[in-house]
GROMACS .gro file of C-alpha atoms in nm:
model
  454
    1ARG     CA    1   6.008 -12.426 -10.831
    2PRO     CA    2   6.070 -12.801 -10.796
    3ALA     CA    3   6.107 -13.009 -11.111
    4PHE     CA    4   5.824 -13.240 -11.221
    5PRO     CA    5   5.866 -13.572 -11.037
    6ALA     CA    6   5.931 -13.870 -11.264
    7ARG     CA    7   5.800 -14.103 -10.998
    8GLY     CA    8   5.667 -14.102 -10.646
    9TRP     CA    9   5.505 -13.835 -10.437
   10VAL     CA   10   5.617 -13.477 -10.443
   11ARG     CA   11   5.830 -13.383 -10.143
   12PRO     CA   12   5.640 -13.400  -9.811
   13ASP     CA   13   5.657 -13.024  -9.743
   14PHE     CA   14   5.522 -12.926 -10.085
   15THR     CA   15   5.174 -12.828  -9.964
   16ARG     CA   16   5.330 -12.624  -9.683
   17HIS     CA   17   5.561 -12.454  -9.937
   18ILE     CA   18   5.262 -12.351 -10.153
   19LEU     CA   19   5.073 -12.231  -9.846
   20ASP     CA   20   5.369 -12.015  -9.737
   21GLU     CA   21   5.389 -11.859 -10.082
   22HIS     CA   22   5.016 -11.784 -10.075
   23LEU     CA   23   5.011 -11.628  -9.726
   24SER     CA   24   5.324 -11.420  -9.786
   25GLY     CA   25   5.185 -11.275 -10.108
   26ALA     CA   26   5.470 -11.418 -10.316
   27HIS     CA   27   5.218 -11.606 -10.534
   28ASP     CA   28   4.836 -11.612 -10.536
   29TRP     CA   29   4.743 -11.980 -10.574
   30GLY     CA   30   4.371 -11.909 -10.517
   31ASP     CA   31   4.137 -12.200 -10.584
   32GLN     CA   32   4.430 -12.431 -10.668
   33LEU     CA   33   4.553 -12.404 -10.311
   34PHE     CA   34   4.211 -12.481 -10.163
   35THR     CA   35   4.169 -12.785 -10.388
   36LEU     CA   36   4.520 -12.904 -10.303
   37LEU     CA   37   4.447 -12.885  -9.931
   38VAL     CA   38   4.120 -13.079  -9.971
   39LEU     CA   39   4.288 -13.354 -10.169
   40GLU     CA   40   4.580 -13.362  -9.924
   41VAL     CA   41   4.339 -13.439  -9.640
   42TRP     CA   42   4.170 -13.720  -9.834
   43ALA     CA   43   4.504 -13.870  -9.941
   44ARG     CA   44   4.633 -13.870  -9.583
   45LEU     CA   45   4.313 -14.038  -9.466
   46ALA     CA   46   4.376 -14.314  -9.718
   47ILE     CA   47   4.737 -14.363  -9.614
   48ASP     CA   48   4.679 -14.345  -9.241
   49GLY     CA   49   4.384 -14.583  -9.266
   50SER     CA   50   4.402 -14.824  -9.556
   51LEU     CA   51   4.778 -14.870  -9.586
   52GLN     CA   52   4.853 -14.946  -9.224
   53ARG     CA   53   4.987 -15.287  -9.116
   54THR     CA   54   4.711 -15.540  -9.049
   55ASP     CA   55   4.700 -15.727  -8.720
   56PRO     CA   56   4.729 -16.106  -8.774
   57LEU     CA   57   4.392 -16.173  -8.608
   58ASP     CA   58   4.229 -15.912  -8.832
   59ALA     CA   59   4.388 -16.082  -9.132
   60LEU     CA   60   4.233 -16.416  -9.036
   61ILE     CA   61   3.891 -16.254  -9.000
   62ALA     CA   62   3.935 -16.074  -9.333
   63GLY     CA   63   4.030 -16.401  -9.504
   64ALA     CA   64   3.718 -16.571  -9.373
   65THR     CA   65   3.508 -16.280  -9.496
   66LEU     CA   66   3.666 -16.298  -9.842
   67ARG     CA   67   3.591 -16.670  -9.866
   68ARG     CA   68   3.227 -16.606  -9.783
   69THR     CA   69   3.210 -16.315 -10.029
   70ALA     CA   70   3.355 -16.523 -10.313
   71VAL     CA   71   3.028 -16.715 -10.353
   72THR     CA   72   2.808 -16.403 -10.357
   73PRO     CA   73   2.693 -16.245 -10.687
   74LEU     CA   74   2.945 -16.007 -10.836
   75ARG     CA   75   2.824 -15.649 -10.796
   76THR     CA   76   3.016 -15.328 -10.864
   77LEU     CA   77   3.001 -14.959 -10.786
   78GLN     CA   78   3.153 -14.791 -11.092
   79VAL     CA   79   3.280 -14.433 -11.063
   80GLY     CA   80   3.353 -14.269 -11.396
   81MET     CA   81   3.431 -13.921 -11.521
   82GLU     CA   82   3.130 -13.799 -11.725
   83TRP     CA   83   2.850 -13.970 -11.916
   84PHE     CA   84   2.940 -14.020 -12.281
   85ASP     CA   85   2.615 -13.877 -12.420
   86GLU     CA   86   2.685 -13.549 -12.243
   87ARG     CA   87   3.066 -13.532 -12.277
   88PRO     CA   88   3.201 -13.752 -12.562
   89GLY     CA   89   3.556 -13.880 -12.516
   90GLY     CA   90   3.760 -14.199 -12.509
   91LEU     CA   91   3.749 -14.261 -12.133
   92ASN     CA   92   3.378 -14.182 -12.115
   93ARG     CA   93   3.304 -14.413 -12.407
   94VAL     CA   94   3.484 -14.706 -12.243
   95PHE     CA   95   3.303 -14.640 -11.917
   96ALA     CA   96   2.960 -14.630 -12.086
   97GLU     CA   97   3.029 -14.949 -12.280
   98LEU     CA   98   3.128 -15.137 -11.965
   99VAL     CA   99   2.830 -15.009 -11.768
  100ASN     CA  100   2.594 -15.121 -12.045
  101ARG     CA  101   2.762 -15.456 -12.120
  102LEU     CA  102   2.875 -15.595 -11.784
  103PRO     CA  103   2.526 -15.702 -11.666
  104ALA     CA  104   2.502 -15.949 -11.956
  105HIS     CA  105   2.818 -16.114 -11.818
  106GLY     CA  106   2.684 -16.156 -11.466
  107VAL     CA  107   2.815 -15.831 -11.315
  108GLY     CA  108   2.575 -15.602 -11.132
  109VAL     CA  109   2.640 -15.232 -11.195
  110ARG     CA  110   2.555 -14.911 -11.014
  111ALA     CA  111   2.747 -14.610 -11.142
  112LEU     CA  112   2.832 -14.250 -11.051
  113VAL     CA  113   2.955 -13.980 -11.287
  114VAL     CA  114   2.976 -13.604 -11.300
  115GLY     CA  115   2.671 -13.513 -11.503
  116SER     CA  116   2.322 -13.366 -11.514
  117ASP     CA  117   1.996 -13.499 -11.372
  118ALA     CA  118   1.915 -13.636 -11.718
  119VAL     CA  119   2.176 -13.913 -11.681
  120VAL     CA  120   1.973 -14.114 -11.431
  121ARG     CA  121   1.667 -14.095 -11.657
  122ASP     CA  122   1.856 -14.185 -11.974
  123THR     CA  123   2.014 -14.490 -11.808
  124SER     CA  124   1.698 -14.617 -11.636
  125GLY     CA  125   1.847 -14.544 -11.294
  126ARG     CA  126   2.172 -14.737 -11.344
  127VAL     CA  127   2.394 -14.426 -11.361
  128LEU     CA  128   2.360 -14.119 -11.140
  129GLY     CA  129   2.493 -13.777 -11.235
  130VAL     CA  130   2.605 -13.636 -10.901
  131ALA     CA  131   2.673 -13.276 -11.011
  132PRO     CA  132   2.710 -13.082 -11.338
  133HIS     CA  133   3.060 -13.078 -11.486
  134THR     CA  134   3.047 -12.698 -11.453
  135ALA     CA  135   3.011 -12.721 -11.074
  136PRO     CA  136   3.314 -12.623 -10.860
  137LEU     CA  137   3.562 -12.907 -10.820
  138VAL     CA  138   3.522 -12.937 -10.444
  139ARG     CA  139   3.145 -12.973 -10.482
  140ARG     CA  140   3.188 -13.246 -10.744
  141LEU     CA  141   3.430 -13.436 -10.520
  142ARG     CA  142   3.209 -13.404 -10.214
  143ARG     CA  143   2.899 -13.523 -10.401
  144LEU     CA  144   3.087 -13.825 -10.538
  145ARG     CA  145   3.204 -13.916 -10.188
  146ASP     CA  146   2.857 -13.875 -10.033
  147GLU     CA  147   2.678 -14.077 -10.303
  148ALA     CA  148   2.944 -14.349 -10.297
  149ALA     CA  149   2.909 -14.374  -9.919
  150LEU     CA  150   2.532 -14.424  -9.954
  151GLN     CA  151   2.575 -14.693 -10.220
  152LEU     CA  152   2.839 -14.882 -10.019
  153ARG     CA  153   2.634 -14.875  -9.700
  154ALA     CA  154   2.349 -15.033  -9.897
  155ASP     CA  155   2.581 -15.292 -10.060
  156PRO     CA  156   2.900 -15.344  -9.855
  157ASP     CA  157   3.010 -15.639 -10.071
  158ALA     CA  158   3.024 -15.439 -10.394
  159VAL     CA  159   3.358 -15.415 -10.573
  160VAL     CA  160   3.453 -15.049 -10.611
  161VAL     CA  161   3.572 -14.967 -10.962
  162ALA     CA  162   3.711 -14.627 -11.066
  163HIS     CA  163   3.811 -14.492 -11.406
  164PHE     CA  164   3.956 -14.144 -11.334
  165ALA     CA  165   4.211 -14.073 -11.062
  166LEU     CA  166   4.075 -13.734 -10.953
  167TYR     CA  167   3.724 -13.869 -10.899
  168ALA     CA  168   3.859 -14.175 -10.720
  169VAL     CA  169   4.027 -13.964 -10.449
  170PRO     CA  170   3.704 -13.902 -10.251
  171LEU     CA  171   3.659 -14.279 -10.227
  172LEU     CA  172   3.990 -14.343 -10.054
  173GLY     CA  173   3.854 -14.277  -9.707
  174LEU     CA  174   3.571 -14.522  -9.780
  175LEU     CA  175   3.823 -14.791  -9.872
  176ARG     CA  176   4.009 -14.804  -9.540
  177ASP     CA  177   3.857 -15.144  -9.475
  178ARG     CA  178   4.101 -15.371  -9.661
  179ARG     CA  179   3.825 -15.620  -9.722
  180ARG     CA  180   3.658 -15.383  -9.971
  181ALA     CA  181   3.794 -15.466 -10.317
  182PHE     CA  182   3.904 -15.175 -10.537
  183VAL     CA  183   3.984 -15.196 -10.909
  184PHE     CA  184   4.115 -14.910 -11.121
  185HIS     CA  185   4.091 -14.882 -11.501
  186PHE     CA  186   4.410 -14.698 -11.597
  187GLN     CA  187   4.366 -14.520 -11.930
  188GLY     CA  188   4.662 -14.287 -11.911
  189PRO     CA  189   4.903 -14.107 -11.677
  190TRP     CA  190   4.711 -13.789 -11.602
  191ALA     CA  191   5.004 -13.572 -11.489
  192GLN     CA  192   5.244 -13.695 -11.755
  193GLU     CA  193   4.989 -13.628 -12.030
  194THR     CA  194   4.946 -13.275 -11.895
  195CYS     CA  195   5.324 -13.229 -11.899
  196ALA     CA  196   5.339 -13.352 -12.259
  197GLU     CA  197   5.100 -13.072 -12.354
  198LYS     CA  198   5.356 -12.820 -12.221
  199VAL     CA  199   5.155 -12.728 -11.909
  200ARG     CA  200   5.364 -12.639 -11.605
  201GLY     CA  201   5.312 -12.535 -11.244
  202VAL     CA  202   5.138 -12.665 -10.934
  203THR     CA  203   4.883 -12.859 -11.141
  204LEU     CA  204   5.141 -13.121 -11.234
  205PHE     CA  205   5.239 -13.185 -10.871
  206LEU     CA  206   4.877 -13.208 -10.764
  207LYS     CA  207   4.788 -13.458 -11.036
  208ALA     CA  208   5.092 -13.678 -10.970
  209ARG     CA  209   5.013 -13.689 -10.599
  210VAL     CA  210   4.650 -13.780 -10.660
  211GLU     CA  211   4.746 -14.054 -10.905
  212ARG     CA  212   4.996 -14.224 -10.677
  213ALA     CA  213   4.751 -14.234 -10.385
  214VAL     CA  214   4.482 -14.394 -10.602
  215TYR     CA  215   4.690 -14.644 -10.799
  216GLN     CA  216   4.876 -14.779 -10.499
  217ARG     CA  217   4.551 -14.841 -10.311
  218ALA     CA  218   4.402 -15.053 -10.592
  219ASP     CA  219   4.385 -15.430 -10.554
  220ALA     CA  220   4.401 -15.457 -10.934
  221CYS     CA  221   4.475 -15.213 -11.216
  222ILE     CA  222   4.350 -15.280 -11.568
  223VAL     CA  223   4.567 -15.128 -11.841
  224LEU     CA  224   4.526 -15.119 -12.218
  225SER     CA  225   4.881 -15.221 -12.303
  226GLY     CA  226   5.213 -15.339 -12.169
  227ALA     CA  227   5.344 -14.985 -12.223
  228PHE     CA  228   5.093 -14.845 -11.974
  229GLY     CA  229   5.166 -15.132 -11.740
  230ARG     CA  230   5.529 -15.024 -11.735
  231ILE     CA  231   5.428 -14.668 -11.648
  232LEU     CA  232   5.219 -14.792 -11.355
  233ASN     CA  233   5.503 -15.010 -11.235
  234GLU     CA  234   5.798 -14.775 -11.288
  235SER     CA  235   5.644 -14.433 -11.222
  236PHE     CA  236   5.391 -14.521 -10.952
  237GLY     CA  237   5.531 -14.831 -10.788
  238VAL     CA  238   5.237 -15.062 -10.863
  239PRO     CA  239   5.362 -15.425 -10.856
  240TRP     CA  240   5.320 -15.626 -11.174
  241GLU     CA  241   5.109 -15.889 -10.997
  242LYS     CA  242   4.837 -15.624 -10.961
  243ILE     CA  243   4.850 -15.514 -11.327
  244TYR     CA  244   4.625 -15.677 -11.589
  245ILE     CA  245   4.659 -15.601 -11.961
  246ILE     CA  246   4.325 -15.595 -12.143
  247PRO     CA  247   4.314 -15.422 -12.485
  248GLY     CA  248   4.054 -15.163 -12.582
  249GLY     CA  249   3.707 -15.278 -12.674
  250VAL     CA  250   3.524 -15.209 -13.001
  251ASP     CA  251   3.170 -15.280 -13.115
  252CYS     CA  252   3.289 -15.465 -13.422
  253ALA     CA  253   2.937 -15.517 -13.557
  254ARG     CA  254   2.884 -15.139 -13.567
  255PHE     CA  255   3.206 -15.081 -13.758
  256GLU     CA  256   3.155 -15.362 -14.010
  257VAL     CA  257   2.956 -15.136 -14.244
  258LYS     CA  258   2.811 -15.301 -14.554
  259GLU     CA  259   2.857 -15.005 -14.787
  260THR     CA  260   3.149 -15.000 -15.029
  261ARG     CA  261   3.436 -14.753 -15.000
  262ALA     CA  262   3.289 -14.553 -15.290
  263GLU     CA  263   2.945 -14.539 -15.126
  264CYS     CA  264   3.097 -14.421 -14.797
  265ARG     CA  265   3.291 -14.147 -14.975
  266ALA     CA  266   2.976 -14.030 -15.150
  267ARG     CA  267   2.794 -14.021 -14.815
  268LEU     CA  268   3.069 -13.802 -14.662
  269GLY     CA  269   3.132 -13.587 -14.970
  270TRP     CA  270   3.493 -13.704 -15.000
  271ALA     CA  271   3.693 -13.734 -15.323
  272ALA     CA  272   3.604 -14.053 -15.510
  273ASP     CA  273   3.925 -14.097 -15.708
  274ARG     CA  274   4.211 -14.016 -15.467
  275PRO     CA  275   4.397 -14.229 -15.209
  276ILE     CA  276   4.282 -14.096 -14.872
  277VAL     CA  277   4.475 -14.123 -14.544
  278LEU     CA  278   4.261 -14.051 -14.237
  279ALA     CA  279   4.379 -13.944 -13.891
  280VAL     CA  280   4.110 -13.917 -13.622
  281ARG     CA  281   4.271 -13.746 -13.323
  282ARG     CA  282   4.231 -13.481 -13.058
  283LEU     CA  283   4.423 -13.183 -13.189
  284THR     CA  284   4.696 -13.168 -12.925
  285HIS     CA  285   5.076 -13.174 -12.941
  286ARG     CA  286   5.138 -13.533 -12.830
  287MET     CA  287   4.918 -13.671 -13.110
  288GLY     CA  288   5.197 -13.604 -13.364
  289LEU     CA  289   4.977 -13.421 -13.613
  290GLY     CA  290   5.249 -13.165 -13.682
  291GLN     CA  291   5.477 -13.450 -13.789
  292LEU     CA  292   5.199 -13.592 -14.006
  293ILE     CA  293   5.154 -13.259 -14.185
  294GLY     CA  294   5.531 -13.237 -14.225
  295ALA     CA  295   5.525 -13.581 -14.387
  296VAL     CA  296   5.274 -13.475 -14.652
  297ALA     CA  297   5.526 -13.256 -14.837
  298THR     CA  298   5.745 -13.565 -14.896
  299LEU     CA  299   5.455 -13.808 -14.941
  300ARG     CA  300   5.301 -13.613 -15.230
  301ARG     CA  301   5.619 -13.655 -15.435
  302ARG     CA  302   5.570 -14.033 -15.443
  303VAL     CA  303   5.188 -14.025 -15.437
  304PRO     CA  304   5.094 -13.703 -15.624
  305ASP     CA  305   4.718 -13.736 -15.574
  306VAL     CA  306   4.725 -13.829 -15.202
  307LEU     CA  307   4.481 -13.657 -14.966
  308VAL     CA  308   4.544 -13.660 -14.590
  309LEU     CA  309   4.238 -13.577 -14.379
  310ILE     CA  310   4.275 -13.485 -14.011
  311ALA     CA  311   3.952 -13.516 -13.813
  312GLY     CA  312   3.900 -13.381 -13.463
  313ARG     CA  313   3.899 -13.076 -13.241
  314GLY     CA  314   4.154 -12.942 -12.998
  315SER     CA  315   4.373 -12.665 -12.870
  316ILE     CA  316   4.622 -12.655 -13.160
  317GLU     CA  317   4.373 -12.639 -13.449
  318ASP     CA  318   4.483 -12.290 -13.557
  319GLU     CA  319   4.848 -12.392 -13.529
  320LEU     CA  320   4.795 -12.692 -13.755
  321ARG     CA  321   4.596 -12.492 -14.010
  322ALA     CA  322   4.872 -12.232 -14.025
  323GLN     CA  323   5.131 -12.508 -14.078
  324ILE     CA  324   4.932 -12.644 -14.373
  325GLN     CA  325   4.904 -12.298 -14.527
  326ARG     CA  326   5.273 -12.213 -14.482
  327ALA     CA  327   5.372 -12.535 -14.658
  328GLN     CA  328   5.110 -12.477 -14.930
  329LEU     CA  329   4.959 -12.820 -14.870
  330GLU     CA  330   4.591 -12.724 -14.892
  331GLU     CA  331   4.534 -12.957 -15.190
  332HIS     CA  332   4.688 -13.252 -15.007
  333CYS     CA  333   4.613 -13.206 -14.636
  334ARG     CA  334   4.293 -13.076 -14.474
  335LEU     CA  335   4.137 -13.037 -14.132
  336VAL     CA  336   3.782 -13.172 -14.158
  337GLY     CA  337   3.663 -13.104 -13.802
  338PHE     CA  338   3.479 -13.337 -13.567
  339ILE     CA  339   3.330 -13.654 -13.715
  340ALA     CA  340   3.004 -13.753 -13.546
  341GLU     CA  341   2.985 -14.097 -13.382
  342ASP     CA  342   2.728 -14.217 -13.635
  343ASP     CA  343   2.958 -14.122 -13.925
  344LEU     CA  344   3.282 -14.259 -13.779
  345PRO     CA  345   3.248 -14.617 -13.916
  346TYR     CA  346   3.178 -14.476 -14.263
  347ALA     CA  347   3.480 -14.243 -14.237
  348PHE     CA  348   3.716 -14.530 -14.158
  349ARG     CA  349   3.562 -14.741 -14.434
  350ALA     CA  350   3.597 -14.453 -14.682
  351ALA     CA  351   3.970 -14.414 -14.617
  352THR     CA  352   4.238 -14.607 -14.804
  353LEU     CA  353   4.446 -14.613 -14.486
  354SER     CA  354   4.421 -14.467 -14.137
  355VAL     CA  355   4.719 -14.336 -13.942
  356VAL     CA  356   4.801 -14.278 -13.575
  357PRO     CA  357   5.115 -14.057 -13.563
  358SER     CA  358   5.141 -14.009 -13.184
  359VAL     CA  359   5.474 -13.895 -13.042
  360ALA     CA  360   5.418 -13.951 -12.667
  361LEU     CA  361   5.210 -14.135 -12.405
  362GLU     CA  362   4.984 -14.337 -12.634
  363GLY     CA  363   4.854 -14.619 -12.421
  364TYR     CA  364   4.661 -14.802 -12.690
  365GLY     CA  365   4.487 -14.598 -12.960
  366LEU     CA  366   4.130 -14.725 -12.981
  367ILE     CA  367   4.095 -14.582 -13.331
  368VAL     CA  368   4.328 -14.857 -13.455
  369PRO     CA  369   4.090 -15.151 -13.390
  370GLU     CA  370   3.797 -14.931 -13.498
  371SER     CA  371   3.967 -14.879 -13.834
  372LEU     CA  372   4.058 -15.247 -13.862
  373ALA     CA  373   3.699 -15.346 -13.785
  374THR     CA  374   3.589 -15.161 -14.100
  375GLY     CA  375   3.853 -15.343 -14.305
  376THR     CA  376   4.086 -15.043 -14.337
  377PRO     CA  377   4.452 -15.099 -14.239
  378ALA     CA  378   4.595 -14.865 -13.974
  379LEU     CA  379   4.958 -14.752 -13.962
  380VAL     CA  380   5.108 -14.641 -13.631
  381THR     CA  381   5.421 -14.494 -13.479
  382PRO     CA  382   5.631 -14.713 -13.243
  383VAL     CA  383   5.512 -14.514 -12.942
  384GLY     CA  384   5.369 -14.653 -12.618
  385GLY     CA  385   5.116 -14.928 -12.674
  386LEU     CA  386   5.051 -14.855 -13.043
  387PRO     CA  387   5.264 -15.145 -13.176
  388GLU     CA  388   5.057 -15.380 -12.959
  389THR     CA  389   4.738 -15.278 -13.145
  390VAL     CA  390   4.864 -15.436 -13.469
  391GLU     CA  391   5.101 -15.697 -13.325
  392GLY     CA  392   5.107 -16.004 -13.547
  393LEU     CA  393   4.885 -15.856 -13.819
  394ALA     CA  394   5.147 -15.717 -14.059
  395PRO     CA  395   5.503 -15.598 -13.994
  396HIS     CA  396   5.477 -15.288 -14.214
  397LEU     CA  397   5.198 -15.132 -14.006
  398VAL     CA  398   5.448 -14.981 -13.759
  399PHE     CA  399   5.666 -14.691 -13.879
  400ARG     CA  400   6.039 -14.711 -13.802
  401ASP     CA  401   6.005 -14.402 -13.577
  402SER     CA  402   5.771 -14.106 -13.519
  403SER     CA  403   5.951 -13.853 -13.743
  404ALA     CA  404   5.790 -13.686 -14.044
  405GLU     CA  405   6.038 -13.869 -14.268
  406ALA     CA  406   5.947 -14.212 -14.131
  407ILE     CA  407   5.573 -14.141 -14.155
  408ALA     CA  408   5.608 -14.025 -14.516
  409GLU     CA  409   5.811 -14.333 -14.608
  410GLY     CA  410   5.571 -14.575 -14.441
  411LEU     CA  411   5.259 -14.421 -14.595
  412ALA     CA  412   5.416 -14.402 -14.941
  413ASP     CA  413   5.526 -14.767 -14.927
  414ALA     CA  414   5.177 -14.871 -14.822
  415LEU     CA  415   4.997 -14.665 -15.088
  416THR     CA  416   5.228 -14.773 -15.373
  417GLY     CA  417   5.225 -15.144 -15.285
  418VAL     CA  418   5.589 -15.161 -15.181
  419ALA     CA  419   5.477 -15.273 -14.834
  420PRO     CA  420   5.195 -15.531 -14.853
  421MET     CA  421   4.890 -15.441 -14.646
  422PRO     CA  422   4.652 -15.691 -14.482
  423THR     CA  423   4.327 -15.758 -14.666
  424GLU     CA  424   3.992 -15.622 -14.553
  425GLU     CA  425   3.889 -15.959 -14.411
  426GLU     CA  426   4.220 -16.004 -14.231
  427CYS     CA  427   4.176 -15.665 -14.064
  428ARG     CA  428   3.819 -15.742 -13.958
  429ALA     CA  429   3.901 -16.089 -13.825
  430TYR     CA  430   4.191 -15.948 -13.623
  431ALA     CA  431   3.969 -15.686 -13.459
  432ARG     CA  432   3.694 -15.939 -13.382
  433ARG     CA  433   3.939 -16.181 -13.225
  434ARG     CA  434   4.120 -15.929 -13.004
  435ASN     CA  435   3.892 -15.630 -12.948
  436ASP     CA  436   3.524 -15.722 -12.981
  437TRP     CA  437   3.343 -15.610 -12.666
  438PRO     CA  438   3.216 -15.954 -12.555
  439VAL     CA  439   3.579 -16.076 -12.553
  440ILE     CA  440   3.694 -15.772 -12.353
  441VAL     CA  441   3.409 -15.769 -12.100
  442GLU     CA  442   3.465 -16.132 -12.008
  443GLN     CA  443   3.830 -16.055 -11.930
  444VAL     CA  444   3.727 -15.754 -11.718
  445ARG     CA  445   3.477 -15.967 -11.524
  446ARG     CA  446   3.751 -16.213 -11.434
  447VAL     CA  447   3.971 -15.931 -11.297
  448TYR     CA  448   3.684 -15.800 -11.082
  449ASP     CA  449   3.615 -16.147 -10.951
  450GLY     CA  450   3.981 -16.202 -10.869
  451ALA     CA  451   4.009 -15.868 -10.687
  452ARG     CA  452   3.732 -15.951 -10.442
  453SER     CA  453   3.893 -16.291 -10.377
  454ARG     CA  454   4.228 -16.148 -10.265
   0.00000   0.00000   0.00000
């Protein structure tokens, strides 16, 4: 089986290779094969149509059209993954925030997601759920394509904006006209993240192929950090002039809770008299939670009453719980499960420190500015875009590396006062200046406007 490609498309005969295996009985690829063939057709449509050389006369006509379009109101067709109220998650939260906030900055929004019929009612018609997330993949893709085609026929000047590579693929055939602007919000390398979770097989090749087709078609790609910009440039061949770095947005007013740390702990039922380190993460391998648990054994020697709380759900929950039990750390490290959105600001405010111990492919780490917005310092590993989230705030907020030893040392220094931490007001001011949603949305609007003027 071919190795996972670090960059570029998989070899041209890959689909044929899988088909031969399937027909010969060597391997039953089932639904994966059918989906691969569907996506192959759409990707080839995009390449054969939208990436072909433009005739000089057509270029002159296109330029005239762009100049006329530049004075029209800025309207967008946004294609997301799912609606946040139905499927909470980082990507879906960013999408919902943009859909709700862009109109106040002069950007018209119509949006499509995979979701139920309730989405259109809950959003007053602004967002349409094209199909349930439980529907077969091919049906979801077809419905997205059909609904997008209807919207673009009604508004041919709309800027097309996508947030998830798989659901952007059906749009590629609709983007063959180079005059239609296309912007992609890149929130992570889909295939590489799957690989980091130790998944192997045809899925990796399929995801990498989908990603490259989508990213290279975009007129502009918005990334959360320079680290993700480098991935787009080096792994997918997107030129730097099409890459725009805009950090993650936070509703700072929501996270600036008025209650004291003691009051927040009482609300959550947390210990009142212990230093608490909080990690809010999906429970997966690349989040570095195993290293964090490993650090607790060393950390408790310097801070005997420390309590590390890990909040979240995920595939390695049982593995992490077993690690805590084997090391007999139950009094110092606990899994506290999912923290509801309404309680999240109080959880960050209740903590003495928050920590992001990721070991791979961390593009930004939105929980960092969320923690800072409550006044609680956040310590991070030097992985991906994490150092950029605290750049210029305090030098001791970045661990020397992502090992258990470095995490233990950094947390102990912070909790004992060896490494000075920023004050509550310094943390809050930093988050407001860099991450407050009005600041972010205005930057996004400028990228959209520039894309349609190309």
